[in-house]
């Protein structure tokens, strides 16, 4: 394994922010997904959420969008990038699963994978926070990168994943 | 389900920060855990991490600790609490799994569940960030509350979980 | 006027954070209000806002709550206080006015006036942001303290203001 | 009204950060203004502010400038933009009014209206904070966009406003 | 040296936030100082600073006060503490030295040394920033703790330091 | 001295963020250094730091990198710049000195001096924080700009400084 180096460390193992000064600006997109597993009763409460009863997913969506903008404060060696688009979406999968998707775009020198994954994670944590008084056994699952495009490393699409309509 | 109300919404469904003005201060602790699933090669790189080669878990630990302090900025309806202790720990489970645990304490009017879960999530995201150049298919799994103590709602210990020595 | 001193300056005119070390902790509450004046068409769009069409006030409410928690970062000489409750509310006053109210509580050594006023201001700015593409002439008006209780300086209720039901 | 859509929501009413990936970079400027109404005594204190007595407007100016840089943290769906210039200015209008103006510039894909309005709002809140011990009845008034230039939507100048010399 | 342990690491060398859950609240104070060495010309410009010419020290003072409130975001293993008082002061020592002092107080379970040192450091950096266009060779010197009181560890006064009148 | 103006103030002495709208983007680099003076015992503890005993410099390095990204929040009149590279390094100089160096790069309209100096300052403060329980008399010394390149003002190299290998 000695041959493989992680780019976030220099040759002596010192953590650093990787130099992207000479990379070109391009439009880059990343999509990430994750899930919150919960009791069917909790899912029903979320499903019934409206402006009148309390919109759990609306709060979680905003939390995810705002967290995407904070990624570089949270993940130590990430670069500040200016996101040009963020969308966070949900799919209820009864009886016991809420799926979360974040799609982010940037025009810059490095991709937005971490921003998409952070948006999903914080949206999931926010769902947990809002429902924890009725269901403390929820589990956040399966946070993963779905796709990535733009930049030199080319297209990535995780096998076995379908597009959300 | 109409009878169950989420405490983060008032009777008309409006999101709010729950009133804890009259709750007593007490020592509260929360423990959360999660996992990053990766290729055996990636796990080996992490396992070999030292001051000389690059200490992935050292970076992830700090990221988790610092994120715990940012929880109230990330999760919209959480209260600011002053954490009196934060510890983030890892267990390598070859061939392909890193386990993460965060234990946080506070002296205050509300618990620190969200802080523990946030620390685990951001530590996991940081591991992902540092290894993504060699393994884009990592998945963050199984983020969950393990235990909780202090305050009126009493002790919680998730069934089937063991103590980390 | 030479006799009146602002407490945020010392005797030589140097700005400082006022010393509250010896003040007692008590439950304190502050209520602030403000308004956004807009075209009747814009008000109608907001009034029609639902989970299906776009919930402007839901977004503004969250923005106000989260901003209350950031007050001490924004207003240079304020103390960090731990808010124990934040609620932000709206009243549509056709044809052309949205009223905003923030009610905050804290248990601490100093009041939460600035937190309530900041929540109202940021909720108003967020309404402006979301509607500016259709109405650039909106005006934010009448941001003011309505009431204050707790602490040594006693109760304050602004004359001529009514309670929101 | 069903035909008018707010761009911050998609066709199903879900909040999002609008996609500006394909917009061109250009120099953009925005000017906003607002007022704090106060007692003549309070205005006199501010007017007498010097390095020796306490410079209320100097503190408020810095608070406004720093807040402009935080706009994207405060207003949920705004993009991060890099401000290339921020100036905050005041005019005393005896007997009882302080006028505030913020002028901001950016080179980027979207305008800086919200940054200018946020700078004015936080400068006003800071004046309130510094004077509230002597005058709790101050009111923040008339926060509005004055002008906007750059970008595709063209020039905007609010009718009836004059240039500050 | 093997016997001396730094409290920020556990017995296996893992960084952590030290547990202060059981420490008592008390009033604690810390004073720190530092210096900026510059050319006599630069010192003269600062000395001439007034509301009319540009108040370098006024800006640096505010920056120092606001930075004290951000200490826990900057220094990874520090606890969030609520500062009850912050004062930043300067002494011009011609021909070529500006001295900075920060005095902070808190009521809590741990001291405010780092907050005082951070306030001094950021005030010094701000002076550097404002004067760097005319003097790039300034040096920040001698940042140190002067005194500390409150808490169990007792009084500390650095030898050879005098009180500022 | 009346003829020299600091660019952070306008002709009436009002602080402002300098207008860089028309400056060209270019690759810019800045290097800063500083030192922490400590007892030989403290230096020995740091020198012995490993993954097993506690890696003081690893924590300080990350703190410095993350602080560089926060510069614009700390220094009031700085512009937000997107750093394309950050590296923080240390040299132990027995018996009693730790040297710190930060090298940062950006592609933008203004230099990154303040980011390099902030990284050094916060790395130094973090070393202080981690060792203060065993050595309260440490002093942070000699924080200075070493070099600067890119942009119109041309190359700067501080006389008498050598390159770190």
PDB file of C-alpha atoms in Angstrom, chain D residues 52-128:
ATOM      1  CA  UNK D  52     -12.817  60.804  22.737  1.00  0.00           C
ATOM      2  CA  UNK D  53     -16.489  60.328  23.496  1.00  0.00           C
ATOM      3  CA  UNK D  54     -17.367  57.139  21.661  1.00  0.00           C
ATOM      4  CA  UNK D  55     -17.841  56.750  17.938  1.00  0.00           C
ATOM      5  CA  UNK D  56     -21.239  55.057  17.492  1.00  0.00           C
ATOM      6  CA  UNK D  57     -21.222  55.436  13.732  1.00  0.00           C
ATOM      7  CA  UNK D  58     -17.695  54.071  13.423  1.00  0.00           C
ATOM      8  CA  UNK D  59     -18.770  50.885  15.170  1.00  0.00           C
ATOM      9  CA  UNK D  60     -21.969  50.665  13.121  1.00  0.00           C
ATOM     10  CA  UNK D  61     -20.027  51.148   9.887  1.00  0.00           C
ATOM     11  CA  UNK D  62     -17.722  48.235  10.620  1.00  0.00           C
ATOM     12  CA  UNK D  63     -20.645  46.061  11.681  1.00  0.00           C
ATOM     13  CA  UNK D  64     -22.374  46.820   8.391  1.00  0.00           C
ATOM     14  CA  UNK D  65     -19.300  46.033   6.331  1.00  0.00           C
ATOM     15  CA  UNK D  66     -18.683  42.760   8.137  1.00  0.00           C
ATOM     16  CA  UNK D  67     -22.359  41.785   7.876  1.00  0.00           C
ATOM     17  CA  UNK D  68     -22.312  42.276   4.109  1.00  0.00           C
ATOM     18  CA  UNK D  69     -19.713  39.502   4.024  1.00  0.00           C
ATOM     19  CA  UNK D  70     -22.039  37.233   6.027  1.00  0.00           C
ATOM     20  CA  UNK D  71     -25.148  37.681   3.894  1.00  0.00           C
ATOM     21  CA  UNK D  72     -25.043  34.209   2.422  1.00  0.00           C
ATOM     22  CA  UNK D  73     -25.002  32.687   5.905  1.00  0.00           C
ATOM     23  CA  UNK D  74     -28.061  34.693   6.919  1.00  0.00           C
ATOM     24  CA  UNK D  75     -30.401  34.631   3.927  1.00  0.00           C
ATOM     25  CA  UNK D  76     -30.982  30.945   3.185  1.00  0.00           C
ATOM     26  CA  UNK D  77     -31.162  30.840  -0.607  1.00  0.00           C
ATOM     27  CA  UNK D  78     -28.535  33.431  -1.501  1.00  0.00           C
ATOM     28  CA  UNK D  79     -25.355  32.535  -3.333  1.00  0.00           C
ATOM     29  CA  UNK D  80     -21.909  33.169  -1.942  1.00  0.00           C
ATOM     30  CA  UNK D  81     -20.482  36.127  -3.801  1.00  0.00           C
ATOM     31  CA  UNK D  82     -17.118  37.721  -3.390  1.00  0.00           C
ATOM     32  CA  UNK D  83     -17.580  41.415  -2.678  1.00  0.00           C
ATOM     33  CA  UNK D  84     -14.987  43.609  -4.343  1.00  0.00           C
ATOM     34  CA  UNK D  85     -15.985  46.782  -2.495  1.00  0.00           C
ATOM     35  CA  UNK D  86     -18.171  47.756   0.478  1.00  0.00           C
ATOM     36  CA  UNK D  87     -18.788  51.257   1.801  1.00  0.00           C
ATOM     37  CA  UNK D  88     -21.248  52.208   4.531  1.00  0.00           C
ATOM     38  CA  UNK D  89     -22.117  55.813   5.156  1.00  0.00           C
ATOM     39  CA  UNK D  90     -24.322  57.903   7.454  1.00  0.00           C
ATOM     40  CA  UNK D  91     -26.114  61.261   7.353  1.00  0.00           C
ATOM     41  CA  UNK D  92     -27.463  62.855  10.481  1.00  0.00           C
ATOM     42  CA  UNK D  93     -30.828  64.488   9.845  1.00  0.00           C
ATOM     43  CA  UNK D  94     -31.716  66.419  12.982  1.00  0.00           C
ATOM     44  CA  UNK D  95     -33.730  66.472  14.989  1.00  0.00           C
ATOM     45  CA  UNK D  96     -34.353  62.744  15.069  1.00  0.00           C
ATOM     46  CA  UNK D  97     -33.113  60.686  12.146  1.00  0.00           C
ATOM     47  CA  UNK D  98     -29.895  58.933  11.112  1.00  0.00           C
ATOM     48  CA  UNK D  99     -29.757  57.847   7.491  1.00  0.00           C
ATOM     49  CA  UNK D 100     -27.625  54.873   6.451  1.00  0.00           C
ATOM     50  CA  UNK D 101     -26.364  53.989   3.004  1.00  0.00           C
ATOM     51  CA  UNK D 102     -24.453  50.922   1.856  1.00  0.00           C
ATOM     52  CA  UNK D 103     -22.809  50.648  -1.548  1.00  0.00           C
ATOM     53  CA  UNK D 104     -21.399  47.262  -2.529  1.00  0.00           C
ATOM     54  CA  UNK D 105     -19.756  45.882  -5.642  1.00  0.00           C
ATOM     55  CA  UNK D 106     -19.037  42.395  -6.828  1.00  0.00           C
ATOM     56  CA  UNK D 107     -17.677  40.738  -9.931  1.00  0.00           C
ATOM     57  CA  UNK D 108     -19.777  37.676 -10.458  1.00  0.00           C
ATOM     58  CA  UNK D 109     -22.823  35.914 -11.733  1.00  0.00           C
ATOM     59  CA  UNK D 110     -25.450  37.492  -9.531  1.00  0.00           C
ATOM     60  CA  UNK D 111     -26.128  40.856  -7.974  1.00  0.00           C
ATOM     61  CA  UNK D 112     -25.395  42.183  -4.538  1.00  0.00           C
ATOM     62  CA  UNK D 113     -28.767  43.646  -3.532  1.00  0.00           C
ATOM     63  CA  UNK D 114     -29.078  41.442  -0.479  1.00  0.00           C
ATOM     64  CA  UNK D 115     -25.545  42.301   0.626  1.00  0.00           C
ATOM     65  CA  UNK D 116     -26.320  46.023   0.508  1.00  0.00           C
ATOM     66  CA  UNK D 117     -29.624  45.595   2.345  1.00  0.00           C
ATOM     67  CA  UNK D 118     -27.999  43.376   4.966  1.00  0.00           C
ATOM     68  CA  UNK D 119     -25.220  45.914   5.568  1.00  0.00           C
ATOM     69  CA  UNK D 120     -27.808  48.645   6.142  1.00  0.00           C
ATOM     70  CA  UNK D 121     -29.907  46.452   8.445  1.00  0.00           C
ATOM     71  CA  UNK D 122     -27.002  45.405  10.644  1.00  0.00           C
ATOM     72  CA  UNK D 123     -25.597  48.940  10.796  1.00  0.00           C
ATOM     73  CA  UNK D 124     -29.048  50.069  11.963  1.00  0.00           C
ATOM     74  CA  UNK D 125     -29.264  47.286  14.553  1.00  0.00           C
ATOM     75  CA  UNK D 126     -25.817  48.234  15.837  1.00  0.00           C
ATOM     76  CA  UNK D 127     -26.838  51.865  16.298  1.00  0.00           C
ATOM     77  CA  UNK D 128     -29.876  50.584  18.173  1.00  0.00           C
TER      78      UNK D 128
END
